[in-house]
Tab-separated table of C-alpha atoms and ligand atoms in Angstrom:
chain	number	residue	atom	x	y	z
L	15	MET	CA	0.039	-0.101	-0.085
L	16	PRO	CA	1.868	2.754	-1.442
L	17	VAL	CA	1.570	6.450	-0.422
L	18	GLU	CA	2.418	9.156	-2.905
L	19	LEU	CA	1.976	12.494	-3.074
L	20	LYS	CA	2.402	14.884	-6.457
L	21	HIS	CA	2.782	17.906	-6.427
L	22	VAL	CA	0.830	18.363	-2.937
L	23	THR	CA	-0.584	22.261	-2.452
L	24	CYS	CA	-2.382	23.147	1.046
L	25	THR	CA	-3.957	26.052	2.403
L	26	TYR	CA	-5.925	26.833	5.066
L	27	SER	CA	-8.793	29.523	4.947
L	28	PRO	CA	-8.373	29.706	1.229
L	29	GLY	CA	-9.704	33.339	-0.590
L	30	THR	CA	-9.892	34.872	3.087
L	31	SER	CA	-7.915	37.217	5.011
L	32	GLN	CA	-7.030	34.850	7.516
L	33	GLU	CA	-5.375	32.320	4.621
L	34	ILE	CA	-1.657	30.661	5.356
L	35	ARG	CA	-0.800	28.370	2.003
L	36	ALA	CA	0.441	25.198	4.846
L	37	VAL	CA	2.595	22.992	2.478
L	38	THR	CA	3.916	23.502	-1.273
L	39	ASP	CA	4.381	21.715	-4.426
L	40	LEU	CA	5.524	18.413	-2.021
L	41	SER	CA	5.724	15.139	-3.994
L	42	LEU	CA	7.082	12.046	-2.122
L	43	LYS	CA	7.181	8.696	-2.057
L	44	ILE	CA	6.295	6.218	0.989
L	45	GLN	CA	6.832	2.755	0.149
L	46	ASP	CA	4.929	-0.939	2.097
L	47	GLY	CA	7.305	-1.498	5.721
L	48	GLU	CA	9.354	1.602	5.615
L	49	PHE	CA	9.532	3.416	9.085
L	50	VAL	CA	10.194	7.844	7.657
L	51	ALA	CA	10.719	10.169	10.872
L	52	VAL	CA	9.559	13.892	9.630
L	53	MET	CA	11.003	16.763	11.263
L	54	GLY	CA	10.991	19.947	10.540
L	55	ARG	CA	10.618	23.407	13.269
L	56	THR	CA	7.250	24.365	14.687
L	57	GLY	CA	4.470	25.581	11.588
L	58	SER	CA	6.445	23.756	9.424
L	59	GLY	CA	3.707	22.082	7.907
L	60	LYS	CA	4.293	18.853	9.570
L	61	SER	CA	1.275	17.759	10.680
L	62	THR	CA	-0.512	19.408	7.447
L	63	LEU	CA	1.703	16.928	5.337
L	64	ILE	CA	0.200	13.612	7.794
L	65	GLN	CA	-3.369	14.893	7.412
L	66	LEU	CA	-2.940	14.684	4.201
L	67	VAL	CA	-1.441	11.109	3.792
L	68	ALA	CA	-4.521	10.307	6.425
L	69	GLY	CA	-6.828	12.142	3.535
L	70	LEU	CA	-8.285	14.595	6.431
L	71	LEU	CA	-7.037	17.605	4.705
L	72	GLU	CA	-7.675	17.556	0.177
L	73	PRO	CA	-5.171	19.375	-0.897
L	74	ASP	CA	-5.561	22.812	-3.685
L	75	SER	CA	-3.209	21.017	-5.853
L	76	GLY	CA	-2.093	17.913	-6.525
L	77	GLN	CA	-2.824	14.543	-6.092
L	78	VAL	CA	-2.475	11.916	-2.494
L	79	LEU	CA	-2.131	8.348	-4.027
L	80	LEU	CA	-2.242	4.911	-1.925
L	81	ASP	CA	-1.826	1.664	-3.465
L	82	GLY	CA	-1.386	4.124	-6.679
L	83	LEU	CA	-5.546	5.544	-6.792
L	84	ASP	CA	-6.029	9.096	-6.371
L	85	ILE	CA	-7.910	8.919	-2.888
L	86	HIS	CA	-9.882	12.227	-3.550
L	87	ALA	CA	-11.180	10.462	-6.747
L	88	ARG	CA	-14.063	10.654	-7.016
L	89	GLY	CA	-15.934	7.174	-6.434
L	90	TYR	CA	-12.966	6.505	-3.994
L	91	ASP	CA	-13.547	3.829	-0.961
L	92	ARG	CA	-13.084	5.955	1.657
L	93	SER	CA	-14.427	3.974	4.300
L	94	ALA	CA	-11.589	1.540	3.429
L	95	LEU	CA	-8.746	4.520	4.163
L	96	ARG	CA	-10.136	5.226	6.906
L	97	ARG	CA	-9.119	1.422	7.783
L	98	ARG	CA	-5.937	1.606	6.285
L	99	VAL	CA	-4.913	4.509	7.619
L	100	GLY	CA	-4.415	5.044	11.163
L	101	ILE	CA	-3.574	8.504	12.755
L	102	VAL	CA	-2.906	8.793	16.324
L	103	PHE	CA	-3.242	12.619	17.033
L	104	GLN	CA	-0.780	14.797	19.459
L	105	TYR	CA	-1.451	13.507	22.748
L	106	PRO	CA	-4.458	10.948	21.992
L	107	GLU	CA	-5.381	10.986	25.544
L	108	TYR	CA	-7.472	13.699	25.119
L	109	GLN	CA	-9.619	11.743	22.625
L	110	LEU	CA	-10.614	9.196	25.276
L	111	PHE	CA	-14.623	9.747	25.620
L	112	GLU	CA	-15.911	6.547	26.035
L	113	ILE	CA	-16.284	4.936	29.930
L	114	THR	CA	-14.569	2.250	30.149
L	115	VAL	CA	-11.198	1.234	28.195
L	116	GLU	CA	-12.510	-1.132	26.655
L	117	LYS	CA	-15.117	0.309	25.045
L	118	ASP	CA	-13.213	3.344	23.881
L	119	VAL	CA	-10.907	0.591	21.476
L	120	ALA	CA	-13.774	-0.563	20.113
L	121	PHE	CA	-15.122	2.614	18.810
L	122	GLY	CA	-13.936	2.133	15.755
L	123	LEU	CA	-14.963	-0.250	14.742
L	124	LYS	CA	-18.719	-0.268	15.757
L	125	HIS	CA	-19.217	1.185	11.740
L	126	SER	CA	-17.085	-2.033	10.507
L	127	GLY	CA	-19.573	-4.713	9.519
L	128	LEU	CA	-17.297	-6.911	11.906
L	129	LYS	CA	-19.114	-9.393	13.953
L	130	PRO	CA	-18.830	-8.770	18.077
L	131	GLU	CA	-17.354	-11.640	18.834
L	132	GLU	CA	-14.738	-10.445	15.908
L	133	ILE	CA	-14.168	-6.685	17.585
L	134	SER	CA	-13.931	-8.475	20.925
L	135	LEU	CA	-11.267	-9.834	19.958
L	136	ARG	CA	-9.573	-7.115	18.157
L	137	VAL	CA	-10.047	-5.359	21.166
L	138	ARG	CA	-8.361	-7.937	24.164
L	139	LEU	CA	-5.523	-8.383	21.356
L	140	ALA	CA	-4.793	-4.359	20.620
L	141	LEU	CA	-4.568	-4.493	24.224
L	142	GLU	CA	-2.388	-7.166	25.493
L	143	ARG	CA	-0.287	-5.682	21.934
L	144	MET	CA	-0.202	-2.140	24.334
L	145	GLY	CA	1.201	-4.178	27.251
L	146	PHE	CA	-2.390	-4.433	29.647
L	147	SER	CA	-3.718	-6.995	31.059
L	148	PHE	CA	-6.924	-7.271	28.995
L	149	GLU	CA	-9.160	-8.571	32.408
L	150	GLU	CA	-7.407	-6.216	34.829
L	151	ILE	CA	-7.723	-3.033	31.878
L	152	ARG	CA	-11.074	-3.562	30.556
L	153	LYS	CA	-13.401	-2.298	32.875
L	154	GLU	CA	-11.133	0.397	33.886
L	155	SER	CA	-12.762	4.109	33.467
L	156	PRO	CA	-10.126	5.684	30.794
L	157	LEU	CA	-10.196	9.126	32.640
L	158	CYS	CA	-7.978	7.230	35.689
L	159	LEU	CA	-5.259	5.746	33.810
L	160	SER	CA	-1.955	8.024	33.851
L	161	GLY	CA	-1.024	9.518	31.104
L	162	GLY	CA	1.311	6.665	29.341
L	163	GLU	CA	-1.739	4.399	29.952
L	164	LYS	CA	-4.204	6.706	28.095
L	165	ARG	CA	-1.963	7.357	25.379
L	166	ARG	CA	-1.441	3.343	25.146
L	167	VAL	CA	-5.372	3.157	24.969
L	168	ALA	CA	-5.793	5.900	21.923
L	169	ILE	CA	-2.771	3.871	20.365
L	170	ALA	CA	-5.046	0.314	20.712
L	171	GLY	CA	-8.312	1.929	19.585
L	172	ILE	CA	-5.958	2.512	15.905
L	173	LEU	CA	-4.475	-0.944	15.907
L	174	ALA	CA	-7.523	-2.655	16.412
L	175	ALA	CA	-8.962	-1.439	12.727
L	176	HIS	CA	-5.522	-2.807	11.392
L	177	PRO	CA	-4.204	-0.653	9.824
L	178	GLY	CA	-1.297	-0.954	6.816
L	179	ILE	CA	-0.269	2.629	7.409
L	180	LEU	CA	0.229	3.981	11.395
L	181	ILE	CA	0.820	8.295	11.325
L	182	LEU	CA	2.028	9.070	14.709
L	183	ASP	CA	2.277	12.674	15.438
L	184	GLU	CA	4.588	13.348	18.138
L	185	PRO	CA	4.145	10.724	19.918
L	186	VAL	CA	6.969	10.576	22.746
L	187	ALA	CA	6.114	14.464	24.479
L	188	GLY	CA	5.320	13.762	27.610
L	189	LEU	CA	7.172	10.960	28.511
L	190	ASP	CA	9.524	9.140	30.930
L	191	PRO	CA	12.450	7.947	29.585
L	192	LEU	CA	11.710	4.483	29.621
L	193	ALA	CA	8.162	4.844	28.397
L	194	ARG	CA	9.276	6.536	25.478
L	195	ARG	CA	11.895	4.155	24.937
L	196	GLU	CA	9.070	1.517	25.599
L	197	PHE	CA	6.365	3.411	23.520
L	198	LEU	CA	9.539	3.317	20.418
L	199	GLN	CA	9.902	-0.585	20.613
L	200	MET	CA	6.756	-1.510	20.491
L	201	ILE	CA	5.716	1.236	17.666
L	202	ARG	CA	9.630	-0.589	15.646
L	203	GLN	CA	7.761	-3.683	16.363
L	204	PHE	CA	4.822	-2.799	14.548
L	205	GLN	CA	6.792	-1.745	11.730
L	206	GLU	CA	8.910	-5.121	11.573
L	207	GLU	CA	5.772	-6.959	11.641
L	208	GLY	CA	4.849	-5.018	8.103
L	209	MET	CA	2.999	-1.915	9.016
L	210	THR	CA	4.217	1.179	7.609
L	211	VAL	CA	4.970	4.173	10.310
L	212	ILE	CA	5.102	7.528	9.822
L	213	MET	CA	6.106	9.524	12.776
L	214	VAL	CA	6.618	13.509	13.734
L	215	SER	CA	9.034	13.886	16.063
L	216	HIS	CA	10.976	17.218	17.443
L	217	ASN	CA	12.923	14.508	19.113
L	218	ALA	CA	16.279	13.754	16.873
L	219	ASP	CA	17.557	11.263	19.544
L	220	ALA	CA	14.551	8.839	18.818
L	221	VAL	CA	14.775	9.438	14.919
L	222	ALA	CA	17.806	8.625	14.849
L	223	GLU	CA	17.779	5.457	16.835
L	224	TYR	CA	14.214	4.209	15.023
L	225	ALA	CA	13.236	5.680	11.839
L	226	GLY	CA	15.026	4.134	8.483
L	227	ARG	CA	14.315	7.533	6.824
L	228	VAL	CA	13.733	11.250	7.037
L	229	LEU	CA	11.545	14.027	5.789
L	230	VAL	CA	12.705	17.837	6.514
L	231	MET	CA	9.583	19.708	6.375
L	232	ALA	CA	10.580	23.981	6.254
L	233	GLU	CA	8.321	26.484	5.653
L	234	GLY	CA	4.949	24.159	4.218
L	235	ARG	CA	8.556	22.748	1.105
L	236	LEU	CA	10.200	19.565	1.792
L	237	GLU	CA	13.339	20.404	1.971
L	238	MET	CA	15.285	16.692	3.289
L	239	ASP	CA	14.306	13.719	2.259
L	240	GLY	CA	16.632	10.585	2.535
L	241	ASP	CA	18.058	7.656	4.830
L	242	THR	CA	18.438	8.163	8.704
L	243	ARG	CA	22.231	8.495	8.962
L	244	THR	CA	22.682	11.011	5.925
L	245	VAL	CA	20.156	13.586	6.925
L	246	MET	CA	21.122	13.263	10.473
L	247	SER	CA	24.620	13.721	10.197
L	248	ASP	CA	23.952	16.718	7.737
L	249	LEU	CA	24.399	19.317	10.415
L	250	GLN	CA	24.935	21.992	8.035
L	251	ARG	CA	21.729	21.595	7.025
L	252	LEU	CA	19.959	20.384	9.787
L	253	ARG	CA	21.492	23.476	11.410
L	254	SER	CA	20.308	26.290	8.837
L	255	LEU	CA	16.695	25.023	8.791
L	256	HIS	CA	17.104	25.677	12.865
L	257	LEU	CA	16.945	21.839	13.860
L	258	ASP	CA	20.157	19.962	15.441
L	259	THR	CA	20.957	16.130	15.271
L	260	SER	CA	20.741	13.978	17.975
L	261	ALA	CA	22.765	13.873	21.044
L	262	ALA	CA	24.985	11.199	19.663
L	263	GLY	CA	25.634	12.478	16.494
L	264	GLN	CA	26.550	15.789	18.533
L	265	ALA	CA	29.200	14.090	20.886
L	266	ALA	CA	30.233	12.232	17.740
L	267	GLU	CA	31.317	16.227	16.287
L	268	LEU	CA	32.596	17.343	19.527
L	269	LEU	CA	35.014	14.555	19.829
L	270	ARG	CA	35.676	14.812	15.495
L	271	GLN	CA	36.446	18.342	16.406
L	272	ARG	CA	39.646	17.140	19.181
L	273	GLY	CA	40.643	15.190	16.896
L	274	VAL	CA	39.363	12.041	17.998
L	275	GLU	CA	38.431	9.966	14.377
L	276	ILE	CA	34.805	8.916	14.809
L	277	PRO	CA	33.065	7.494	11.706
L	278	ASP	CA	31.346	9.702	9.444
L	279	GLN	CA	27.658	9.461	9.659
L	280	THR	CA	27.555	8.829	13.236
L	281	VAL	CA	24.078	9.520	14.773
L	282	ARG	CA	23.527	6.338	17.159
L	283	TYR	CA	24.717	5.726	20.424
L	284	ASP	CA	25.213	2.093	20.402
L	285	GLU	CA	27.142	3.810	17.047
L	286	LEU	CA	29.281	5.729	19.232
L	287	LEU	CA	29.494	3.570	21.310
L	288	GLY	CA	30.956	0.469	19.636
L	289	ALA	CA	33.273	3.596	17.334
L	290	LEU	CA	34.853	4.509	20.717
L	291	THR	CA	35.224	1.078	22.059
L	292	GLU	CA	36.996	-0.035	18.866
L	293	MET	CA	39.690	2.454	19.535
L	294	MET	CA	40.021	1.564	23.483
L	295	VAL	CA	40.773	-2.028	22.319
L	296	LYS	CA	42.896	-0.747	19.728
L	297	SER	CA	45.252	1.508	21.728
I	12	ATP	N1	-6.215	24.945	11.416
I	12	ATP	C1	-6.063	25.574	10.811
I	12	ATP	N2	-6.391	27.009	10.066
I	12	ATP	C2	-5.037	27.846	9.481
I	12	ATP	N3	-4.017	27.266	9.611
I	12	ATP	C3	-3.498	26.198	10.296
I	12	ATP	C4	-4.313	25.498	10.545
I	12	ATP	N4	-3.026	24.209	11.073
I	12	ATP	C5	-2.160	24.306	10.806
I	12	ATP	N5	-2.415	25.731	10.370
I	12	ATP	C6	-0.701	26.998	9.948
I	12	ATP	O1	-0.329	25.865	8.793
I	12	ATP	C7	0.780	26.079	8.995
I	12	ATP	C8	1.671	24.329	9.384
I	12	ATP	O2	1.344	24.300	10.850
I	12	ATP	P1	1.136	22.306	11.104
I	12	ATP	O3	-0.081	22.191	11.891
I	12	ATP	O4	1.045	21.343	9.797
I	12	ATP	O5	3.262	22.878	11.716
I	12	ATP	P2	3.869	21.953	12.628
I	12	ATP	O6	5.179	21.598	11.712
I	12	ATP	O7	2.767	20.462	12.419
I	12	ATP	O8	4.151	22.778	13.513
I	12	ATP	P3	4.238	21.719	15.171
I	12	ATP	O9	5.675	21.392	15.264
I	12	ATP	O10	4.093	23.396	16.181
I	12	ATP	O11	3.307	20.460	15.259
I	12	ATP	C9	1.529	26.907	9.884
I	12	ATP	O12	1.305	27.938	9.897
I	12	ATP	C10	0.012	27.227	11.137
I	12	ATP	O13	-0.338	28.335	11.647
I	13	MG	MG1	1.747	19.750	14.255
């Protein structure tokens, strides 16, 4: 289910005094099973981009194609699109509103045409995937959970629909370091099982560690698009866009400036430690 954007432009409040061009002439293709991070400073168009991919916003011009089909063409099956592309907004915990966790996770399947037994099974499996004991959590009120738990419940609601593409807007903001790592490892596992993951994040460490490809937006345009190592080691370009590389990439740069021979394109902790360990063994 590849996603393709062809020369997409998107404007909010067109024709009014508040008109804002959020995305300009954006073209890109995302293949099945990729883990793509979207970076860019605030207001650069990241959330607009992912809402275009999910079909929640319509371009003024250009096309959004899923599996080669224009999702805004007349006759396109929009209900199929909603099932296949799951989007988790920033702070999804604020979207929980049912009286029990079980009902909340089942909500998106209400009109799916699935049998009640199939829905129950999917809800159970989705909650278990997100690390819960189904029996313990099912009758809880979402309001009584911690922020991190609420977020996992919200994501279970998306997973229950079995999306082929999972889109996450700033999923780790506000999580403590351990919760962040657990969360990202779960997402990585979904990707390893074949899901396409598109993740907006300001967290360069998370991007360097987990994404295979990075898109960098600036003022509504796609300024960088490449494999994670290449993008995250292009410090000059990143900094010209008011961004920075990962902490490991920054440490590698400082070490190089002090004459330590760290290999180019070192942007992850394990790589940095590997390079330093090898040096210590040699000396
Ligand atoms: N619903 C809206 N109505 C009008 N303008 C909007 C709307 N949503 C976003 N914009 C504007 O479109 C531009 C791109 O916004 P967008 O939300 O895509 O940026 P972003 O990269 O996700 O930013 P952030 O990192 O702050 O989440 C900004 O100038 C923003 O003010
Ligand atoms: Mg945003």
